[in-house]
Amino acid sequence: MAKSVLPDLSPEQNTAFELLLSGENAFITGGAGSGKSFLIRHYLRGIDSKQTPILASTGAAAVLLGGRTFHSFFGLGIMEGGAQAALEKGRKDGRLMKRLSSVEGVIIDEISMIPRPAFEVAEALARQARGNQHPWGGMRMVLVGDFAQLPPVTRSGTAREWSFLSDIWQQSGFQTCLLNHNQRVTEDSDFLEVLADVRAGTVTQRVRNFLESRSREHDEDDKSTRLFPRRDQSEYFNQRELLQISKPEVRIPSIYLGEARAVEILKKSAPIPAELVLKEGARVMFLQNDTQKRWINGTRGTVVEVHPEKIVVQKETGREVQVEKSQFAMQDADGKIVASVINFPLNLAYATTIHKSQGCTLDDLWVDLSRLWEPGQAYVALSRLRSGKGLRLLGWSPSSFITDPQVTKFYTSLSSSSGIGLN
């Protein structure tokens, strides 16, 4: 096959792109900022989304991707009654069987958040639907994600049921490409070394020195984004900061379209709030990548003007852009849009949660790393930055820098087989 070198991809991204074009089962992985999502967007331009749909791990991610959730596509629901009950229910679902038999393959984004039981039931249902006892019934599988970031969450609250622990993972024969080069951090080699240690869950002396050097007393006048572990903390901080602005408040309700039940689900999944509350002078963050490349998810700026059908935002670079309303849609299992919401792709940027910051790129932030509880949480927070110079640290504890030994072992095995690994 001829090389398909694309000028806007790095050399290792082009290698991964060749793997995507090969037709083999593939696992594209790498640290935060390594360009996994950028690569997949390139790949999606050249394929038929009906034959190879993209699936997301959560409803919120599916809305942003313009895809479906893994659980809905494979008919898993919330897997009430456990894996066996979900399997038996799925086997009796003629519509599901037809859907699974009609596609060439699927792309699963954020595979790290798909728990092992769901992964195994989905594979068994694919074999059943396609009448083929090869893994996934011969369906082509492309998995994308980083197991060193946020883990799957199960109904029991138990995390760490990683899909790579399943025998199905080994049987699927995934060809792996690990993207080593951080596209986000380009001019801070010391920070890259710190991120590598944090990703491995190792609080080395250089990590300690870095964290101590970035520790600060809280400057409430500083306008850098705050990252909080919990949603109520970020919402409280956003509203508190908005109250400090003397300009009149402008309320812009989101417009919902579609089936009532689907709309209720969308309200919980959409990145935009049911009502966008802004003022001139408010700090905002963009919630999606612009097709005209005027901004990306995480770009920040200040509201200059608010009109019914446009908002003028001055980006941190000084450039003013006109922002129009966008539509965020939710698809059902068959790819039909069942609900959508229309509003400006903005939200207040004073604070957000660590979970919601995934995928964002920030120049500076305030964060407290004293009491985190999930593997990868500290790494996700720190890896949002373009440079370590942008970190304002309110506190930290070694106990917050958590990684799962199973993840470390998994990436070590990749290293021994391919010459690349977690570090």
PDB file of N, CA and C in Angstrom, residues 128-203:
ATOM      1  N   GLN A 128     -22.697 -13.146  17.818  1.00  0.00           N
ATOM      2  CA  GLN A 128     -24.034 -13.715  17.640  1.00  0.00           C
ATOM      3  C   GLN A 128     -24.723 -13.113  16.414  1.00  0.00           C
ATOM      4  N   ALA A 129     -24.661 -11.790  16.308  1.00  0.00           N
ATOM      5  CA  ALA A 129     -25.371 -11.099  15.229  1.00  0.00           C
ATOM      6  C   ALA A 129     -24.810 -11.454  13.860  1.00  0.00           C
ATOM      7  N   ARG A 130     -23.498 -11.644  13.790  1.00  0.00           N
ATOM      8  CA  ARG A 130     -22.846 -11.833  12.500  1.00  0.00           C
ATOM      9  C   ARG A 130     -22.656 -13.302  12.136  1.00  0.00           C
ATOM     10  N   GLY A 131     -23.044 -14.202  13.070  1.00  0.00           N
ATOM     11  CA  GLY A 131     -22.912 -15.630  12.799  1.00  0.00           C
ATOM     12  C   GLY A 131     -21.484 -16.023  12.504  1.00  0.00           C
ATOM     13  N   ASN A 132     -20.565 -15.402  13.214  1.00  0.00           N
ATOM     14  CA  ASN A 132     -19.133 -15.576  12.945  1.00  0.00           C
ATOM     15  C   ASN A 132     -18.425 -15.669  14.286  1.00  0.00           C
ATOM     16  N   GLN A 133     -17.664 -16.729  14.502  1.00  0.00           N
ATOM     17  CA  GLN A 133     -17.029 -16.956  15.794  1.00  0.00           C
ATOM     18  C   GLN A 133     -15.638 -16.339  15.912  1.00  0.00           C
ATOM     19  N   HIS A 134     -15.208 -15.595  14.909  1.00  0.00           N
ATOM     20  CA  HIS A 134     -14.005 -14.804  15.067  1.00  0.00           C
ATOM     21  C   HIS A 134     -14.291 -13.652  16.033  1.00  0.00           C
ATOM     22  N   PRO A 135     -13.261 -13.104  16.693  1.00  0.00           N
ATOM     23  CA  PRO A 135     -13.496 -11.988  17.610  1.00  0.00           C
ATOM     24  C   PRO A 135     -14.301 -10.875  16.952  1.00  0.00           C
ATOM     25  N   TRP A 136     -15.323 -10.423  17.670  1.00  0.00           N
ATOM     26  CA  TRP A 136     -16.219  -9.375  17.214  1.00  0.00           C
ATOM     27  C   TRP A 136     -16.963  -9.780  15.931  1.00  0.00           C
ATOM     28  N   GLY A 137     -17.042 -11.082  15.688  1.00  0.00           N
ATOM     29  CA  GLY A 137     -17.748 -11.560  14.504  1.00  0.00           C
ATOM     30  C   GLY A 137     -17.126 -11.076  13.214  1.00  0.00           C
ATOM     31  N   GLY A 138     -15.824 -10.762  13.255  1.00  0.00           N
ATOM     32  CA  GLY A 138     -15.144 -10.259  12.067  1.00  0.00           C
ATOM     33  C   GLY A 138     -15.279  -8.762  11.861  1.00  0.00           C
ATOM     34  N   MET A 139     -15.970  -8.095  12.755  1.00  0.00           N
ATOM     35  CA  MET A 139     -16.122  -6.648  12.669  1.00  0.00           C
ATOM     36  C   MET A 139     -14.763  -5.968  12.890  1.00  0.00           C
ATOM     37  N   ARG A 140     -14.455  -4.949  12.110  1.00  0.00           N
ATOM     38  CA  ARG A 140     -13.191  -4.222  12.269  1.00  0.00           C
ATOM     39  C   ARG A 140     -13.318  -3.261  13.466  1.00  0.00           C
ATOM     40  N   MET A 141     -12.387  -3.335  14.400  1.00  0.00           N
ATOM     41  CA  MET A 141     -12.431  -2.547  15.624  1.00  0.00           C
ATOM     42  C   MET A 141     -11.261  -1.574  15.673  1.00  0.00           C
ATOM     43  N   VAL A 142     -11.582  -0.295  15.899  1.00  0.00           N
ATOM     44  CA  VAL A 142     -10.559   0.726  16.119  1.00  0.00           C
ATOM     45  C   VAL A 142     -10.825   1.342  17.492  1.00  0.00           C
ATOM     46  N   LEU A 143      -9.892   1.166  18.401  1.00  0.00           N
ATOM     47  CA  LEU A 143     -10.026   1.685  19.753  1.00  0.00           C
ATOM     48  C   LEU A 143      -9.064   2.845  19.943  1.00  0.00           C
ATOM     49  N   VAL A 144      -9.536   3.894  20.618  1.00  0.00           N
ATOM     50  CA  VAL A 144      -8.728   5.090  20.835  1.00  0.00           C
ATOM     51  C   VAL A 144      -8.836   5.486  22.302  1.00  0.00           C
ATOM     52  N   GLY A 145      -7.707   5.780  22.927  1.00  0.00           N
ATOM     53  CA  GLY A 145      -7.767   6.243  24.304  1.00  0.00           C
ATOM     54  C   GLY A 145      -6.483   6.006  25.060  1.00  0.00           C
ATOM     55  N   ASP A 146      -6.491   6.435  26.316  1.00  0.00           N
ATOM     56  CA  ASP A 146      -5.319   6.362  27.179  1.00  0.00           C
ATOM     57  C   ASP A 146      -5.745   5.833  28.541  1.00  0.00           C
ATOM     58  N   PHE A 147      -5.311   4.627  28.867  1.00  0.00           N
ATOM     59  CA  PHE A 147      -5.698   4.019  30.140  1.00  0.00           C
ATOM     60  C   PHE A 147      -5.048   4.691  31.339  1.00  0.00           C
ATOM     61  N   ALA A 148      -4.073   5.581  31.111  1.00  0.00           N
ATOM     62  CA  ALA A 148      -3.466   6.319  32.217  1.00  0.00           C
ATOM     63  C   ALA A 148      -4.291   7.535  32.601  1.00  0.00           C
ATOM     64  N   GLN A 149      -5.396   7.775  31.884  1.00  0.00           N
ATOM     65  CA  GLN A 149      -6.283   8.878  32.253  1.00  0.00           C
ATOM     66  C   GLN A 149      -7.470   8.316  33.049  1.00  0.00           C
ATOM     67  N   LEU A 150      -8.627   8.941  32.961  1.00  0.00           N
ATOM     68  CA  LEU A 150      -9.716   8.593  33.868  1.00  0.00           C
ATOM     69  C   LEU A 150     -10.261   7.192  33.595  1.00  0.00           C
ATOM     70  N   PRO A 151     -10.579   6.448  34.664  1.00  0.00           N
ATOM     71  CA  PRO A 151     -10.971   5.040  34.537  1.00  0.00           C
ATOM     72  C   PRO A 151     -12.464   4.860  34.300  1.00  0.00           C
ATOM     73  N   PRO A 152     -12.867   3.625  33.970  1.00  0.00           N
ATOM     74  CA  PRO A 152     -14.300   3.335  33.862  1.00  0.00           C
ATOM     75  C   PRO A 152     -14.959   3.399  35.226  1.00  0.00           C
ATOM     76  N   VAL A 153     -16.231   3.712  35.228  1.00  0.00           N
ATOM     77  CA  VAL A 153     -17.009   3.726  36.462  1.00  0.00           C
ATOM     78  C   VAL A 153     -18.157   2.747  36.298  1.00  0.00           C
ATOM     79  N   THR A 154     -18.302   1.845  37.228  1.00  0.00           N
ATOM     80  CA  THR A 154     -19.364   0.851  37.146  1.00  0.00           C
ATOM     81  C   THR A 154     -20.502   1.225  38.076  1.00  0.00           C
ATOM     82  N   ARG A 155     -21.621   0.553  37.945  1.00  0.00           N
ATOM     83  CA  ARG A 155     -22.789   0.842  38.779  1.00  0.00           C
ATOM     84  C   ARG A 155     -22.498   0.600  40.248  1.00  0.00           C
ATOM     85  N   SER A 156     -21.600  -0.325  40.538  1.00  0.00           N
ATOM     86  CA  SER A 156     -21.242  -0.617  41.927  1.00  0.00           C
ATOM     87  C   SER A 156     -20.304   0.431  42.494  1.00  0.00           C
ATOM     88  N   GLY A 157     -19.820   1.365  41.617  1.00  0.00           N
ATOM     89  CA  GLY A 157     -18.873   2.369  42.056  1.00  0.00           C
ATOM     90  C   GLY A 157     -17.441   1.888  41.982  1.00  0.00           C
ATOM     91  N   THR A 158     -17.253   0.650  41.573  1.00  0.00           N
ATOM     92  CA  THR A 158     -15.909   0.105  41.478  1.00  0.00           C
ATOM     93  C   THR A 158     -15.285   0.502  40.154  1.00  0.00           C
ATOM     94  N   ALA A 159     -14.177   1.198  40.225  1.00  0.00           N
ATOM     95  CA  ALA A 159     -13.472   1.566  39.010  1.00  0.00           C
ATOM     96  C   ALA A 159     -12.441   0.490  38.704  1.00  0.00           C
ATOM     97  N   ARG A 160     -11.735   0.662  37.627  1.00  0.00           N
ATOM     98  CA  ARG A 160     -10.580  -0.155  37.287  1.00  0.00           C
ATOM     99  C   ARG A 160     -10.929  -1.519  36.702  1.00  0.00           C
ATOM    100  N   GLU A 161     -12.140  -1.690  36.199  1.00  0.00           N
ATOM    101  CA  GLU A 161     -12.450  -2.901  35.441  1.00  0.00           C
ATOM    102  C   GLU A 161     -12.055  -2.639  33.995  1.00  0.00           C
ATOM    103  N   TRP A 162     -10.751  -2.550  33.787  1.00  0.00           N
ATOM    104  CA  TRP A 162     -10.223  -2.146  32.486  1.00  0.00           C
ATOM    105  C   TRP A 162     -10.541  -3.185  31.405  1.00  0.00           C
ATOM    106  N   SER A 163     -10.889  -2.709  30.233  1.00  0.00           N
ATOM    107  CA  SER A 163     -11.211  -3.628  29.141  1.00  0.00           C
ATOM    108  C   SER A 163      -9.995  -4.422  28.675  1.00  0.00           C
ATOM    109  N   PHE A 164      -8.781  -3.879  28.840  1.00  0.00           N
ATOM    110  CA  PHE A 164      -7.597  -4.616  28.373  1.00  0.00           C
ATOM    111  C   PHE A 164      -7.315  -5.856  29.213  1.00  0.00           C
ATOM    112  N   LEU A 165      -7.985  -5.992  30.366  1.00  0.00           N
ATOM    113  CA  LEU A 165      -7.815  -7.181  31.201  1.00  0.00           C
ATOM    114  C   LEU A 165      -8.624  -8.371  30.682  1.00  0.00           C
ATOM    115  N   SER A 166      -9.497  -8.119  29.735  1.00  0.00           N
ATOM    116  CA  SER A 166     -10.336  -9.183  29.190  1.00  0.00           C
ATOM    117  C   SER A 166      -9.546 -10.071  28.228  1.00  0.00           C
ATOM    118  N   ASP A 167      -9.869 -11.346  28.227  1.00  0.00           N
ATOM    119  CA  ASP A 167      -9.280 -12.251  27.235  1.00  0.00           C
ATOM    120  C   ASP A 167      -9.632 -11.801  25.811  1.00  0.00           C
ATOM    121  N   ILE A 168     -10.783 -11.163  25.688  1.00  0.00           N
ATOM    122  CA  ILE A 168     -11.223 -10.682  24.375  1.00  0.00           C
ATOM    123  C   ILE A 168     -10.210  -9.696  23.800  1.00  0.00           C
ATOM    124  N   TRP A 169      -9.616  -8.885  24.660  1.00  0.00           N
ATOM    125  CA  TRP A 169      -8.619  -7.913  24.182  1.00  0.00           C
ATOM    126  C   TRP A 169      -7.482  -8.641  23.465  1.00  0.00           C
ATOM    127  N   GLN A 170      -6.959  -9.680  24.108  1.00  0.00           N
ATOM    128  CA  GLN A 170      -5.851 -10.429  23.516  1.00  0.00           C
ATOM    129  C   GLN A 170      -6.282 -11.142  22.236  1.00  0.00           C
ATOM    130  N   GLN A 171      -7.479 -11.702  22.247  1.00  0.00           N
ATOM    131  CA  GLN A 171      -7.957 -12.450  21.100  1.00  0.00           C
ATOM    132  C   GLN A 171      -8.237 -11.551  19.889  1.00  0.00           C
ATOM    133  N   SER A 172      -8.482 -10.258  20.143  1.00  0.00           N
ATOM    134  CA  SER A 172      -8.845  -9.342  19.055  1.00  0.00           C
ATOM    135  C   SER A 172      -7.654  -8.968  18.185  1.00  0.00           C
ATOM    136  N   GLY A 173      -6.450  -9.208  18.662  1.00  0.00           N
ATOM    137  CA  GLY A 173      -5.261  -8.961  17.848  1.00  0.00           C
ATOM    138  C   GLY A 173      -5.059  -7.508  17.465  1.00  0.00           C
ATOM    139  N   PHE A 174      -5.264  -6.600  18.416  1.00  0.00           N
ATOM    140  CA  PHE A 174      -5.117  -5.180  18.110  1.00  0.00           C
ATOM    141  C   PHE A 174      -3.670  -4.841  17.743  1.00  0.00           C
ATOM    142  N   GLN A 175      -3.512  -4.159  16.615  1.00  0.00           N
ATOM    143  CA  GLN A 175      -2.225  -3.572  16.266  1.00  0.00           C
ATOM    144  C   GLN A 175      -2.138  -2.225  16.989  1.00  0.00           C
ATOM    145  N   THR A 176      -1.103  -2.047  17.778  1.00  0.00           N
ATOM    146  CA  THR A 176      -1.028  -0.876  18.650  1.00  0.00           C
ATOM    147  C   THR A 176      -0.077   0.175  18.107  1.00  0.00           C
ATOM    148  N   CYS A 177      -0.514   1.419  18.175  1.00  0.00           N
ATOM    149  CA  CYS A 177       0.371   2.541  17.884  1.00  0.00           C
ATOM    150  C   CYS A 177       0.292   3.504  19.065  1.00  0.00           C
ATOM    151  N   LEU A 178       1.423   3.688  19.747  1.00  0.00           N
ATOM    152  CA  LEU A 178       1.480   4.598  20.875  1.00  0.00           C
ATOM    153  C   LEU A 178       2.130   5.908  20.428  1.00  0.00           C
ATOM    154  N   LEU A 179       1.363   6.985  20.556  1.00  0.00           N
ATOM    155  CA  LEU A 179       1.854   8.308  20.165  1.00  0.00           C
ATOM    156  C   LEU A 179       2.649   8.895  21.330  1.00  0.00           C
ATOM    157  N   ASN A 180       3.928   9.071  21.131  1.00  0.00           N
ATOM    158  CA  ASN A 180       4.809   9.523  22.203  1.00  0.00           C
ATOM    159  C   ASN A 180       4.974  11.036  22.268  1.00  0.00           C
ATOM    160  N   HIS A 181       4.812  11.697  21.122  1.00  0.00           N
ATOM    161  CA  HIS A 181       5.139  13.121  21.075  1.00  0.00           C
ATOM    162  C   HIS A 181       3.967  13.974  21.528  1.00  0.00           C
ATOM    163  N   ASN A 182       4.194  14.818  22.533  1.00  0.00           N
ATOM    164  CA  ASN A 182       3.151  15.703  23.039  1.00  0.00           C
ATOM    165  C   ASN A 182       3.023  16.913  22.116  1.00  0.00           C
ATOM    166  N   GLN A 183       1.868  17.018  21.446  1.00  0.00           N
ATOM    167  CA  GLN A 183       1.636  18.117  20.520  1.00  0.00           C
ATOM    168  C   GLN A 183       1.221  19.388  21.258  1.00  0.00           C
ATOM    169  N   ARG A 184       0.814  19.253  22.510  1.00  0.00           N
ATOM    170  CA  ARG A 184       0.321  20.394  23.296  1.00  0.00           C
ATOM    171  C   ARG A 184       1.479  21.148  23.941  1.00  0.00           C
ATOM    172  N   VAL A 185       2.410  20.399  24.529  1.00  0.00           N
ATOM    173  CA  VAL A 185       3.565  21.011  25.190  1.00  0.00           C
ATOM    174  C   VAL A 185       4.735  20.935  24.221  1.00  0.00           C
ATOM    175  N   THR A 186       5.124  22.068  23.671  1.00  0.00           N
ATOM    176  CA  THR A 186       6.138  22.055  22.614  1.00  0.00           C
ATOM    177  C   THR A 186       7.447  22.724  23.015  1.00  0.00           C
ATOM    178  N   GLU A 187       7.443  23.531  24.082  1.00  0.00           N
ATOM    179  CA  GLU A 187       8.646  24.298  24.412  1.00  0.00           C
ATOM    180  C   GLU A 187       8.999  24.220  25.896  1.00  0.00           C
ATOM    181  N   ASP A 188       8.668  23.126  26.546  1.00  0.00           N
ATOM    182  CA  ASP A 188       8.952  22.995  27.978  1.00  0.00           C
ATOM    183  C   ASP A 188       9.331  21.546  28.268  1.00  0.00           C
ATOM    184  N   SER A 189      10.570  21.192  27.976  1.00  0.00           N
ATOM    185  CA  SER A 189      11.009  19.801  28.137  1.00  0.00           C
ATOM    186  C   SER A 189      10.982  19.353  29.590  1.00  0.00           C
ATOM    187  N   ASP A 190      11.255  20.263  30.525  1.00  0.00           N
ATOM    188  CA  ASP A 190      11.209  19.901  31.947  1.00  0.00           C
ATOM    189  C   ASP A 190       9.794  19.493  32.355  1.00  0.00           C
ATOM    190  N   PHE A 191       8.804  20.223  31.865  1.00  0.00           N
ATOM    191  CA  PHE A 191       7.412  19.905  32.173  1.00  0.00           C
ATOM    192  C   PHE A 191       7.009  18.566  31.556  1.00  0.00           C
ATOM    193  N   LEU A 192       7.501  18.273  30.363  1.00  0.00           N
ATOM    194  CA  LEU A 192       7.224  16.983  29.742  1.00  0.00           C
ATOM    195  C   LEU A 192       7.740  15.835  30.596  1.00  0.00           C
ATOM    196  N   GLU A 193       8.901  15.999  31.198  1.00  0.00           N
ATOM    197  CA  GLU A 193       9.456  14.958  32.070  1.00  0.00           C
ATOM    198  C   GLU A 193       8.597  14.792  33.320  1.00  0.00           C
ATOM    199  N   VAL A 194       8.119  15.903  33.860  1.00  0.00           N
ATOM    200  CA  VAL A 194       7.230  15.846  35.024  1.00  0.00           C
ATOM    201  C   VAL A 194       5.941  15.109  34.661  1.00  0.00           C
ATOM    202  N   LEU A 195       5.357  15.445  33.504  1.00  0.00           N
ATOM    203  CA  LEU A 195       4.117  14.785  33.081  1.00  0.00           C
ATOM    204  C   LEU A 195       4.324  13.280  32.901  1.00  0.00           C
ATOM    205  N   ALA A 196       5.467  12.884  32.382  1.00  0.00           N
ATOM    206  CA  ALA A 196       5.748  11.458  32.205  1.00  0.00           C
ATOM    207  C   ALA A 196       5.766  10.748  33.553  1.00  0.00           C
ATOM    208  N   ASP A 197       6.381  11.375  34.557  1.00  0.00           N
ATOM    209  CA  ASP A 197       6.407  10.784  35.900  1.00  0.00           C
ATOM    210  C   ASP A 197       5.001  10.702  36.488  1.00  0.00           C
ATOM    211  N   VAL A 198       4.233  11.785  36.347  1.00  0.00           N
ATOM    212  CA  VAL A 198       2.877  11.821  36.907  1.00  0.00           C
ATOM    213  C   VAL A 198       1.998  10.788  36.218  1.00  0.00           C
ATOM    214  N   ARG A 199       2.133  10.650  34.907  1.00  0.00           N
ATOM    215  CA  ARG A 199       1.345   9.659  34.164  1.00  0.00           C
ATOM    216  C   ARG A 199       1.631   8.250  34.675  1.00  0.00           C
ATOM    217  N   ALA A 200       2.873   8.013  35.074  1.00  0.00           N
ATOM    218  CA  ALA A 200       3.245   6.709  35.616  1.00  0.00           C
ATOM    219  C   ALA A 200       2.914   6.586  37.100  1.00  0.00           C
ATOM    220  N   GLY A 201       2.386   7.657  37.708  1.00  0.00           N
ATOM    221  CA  GLY A 201       2.038   7.621  39.125  1.00  0.00           C
ATOM    222  C   GLY A 201       3.246   7.665  40.044  1.00  0.00           C
ATOM    223  N   THR A 202       4.359   8.199  39.548  1.00  0.00           N
ATOM    224  CA  THR A 202       5.595   8.220  40.310  1.00  0.00           C
ATOM    225  C   THR A 202       5.903   9.641  40.759  1.00  0.00           C
ATOM    226  N   VAL A 203       5.873   9.868  42.066  1.00  0.00           N
ATOM    227  CA  VAL A 203       6.173  11.193  42.598  1.00  0.00           C
ATOM    228  C   VAL A 203       7.682  11.267  42.832  1.00  0.00           C
TER     229      VAL A 203
END
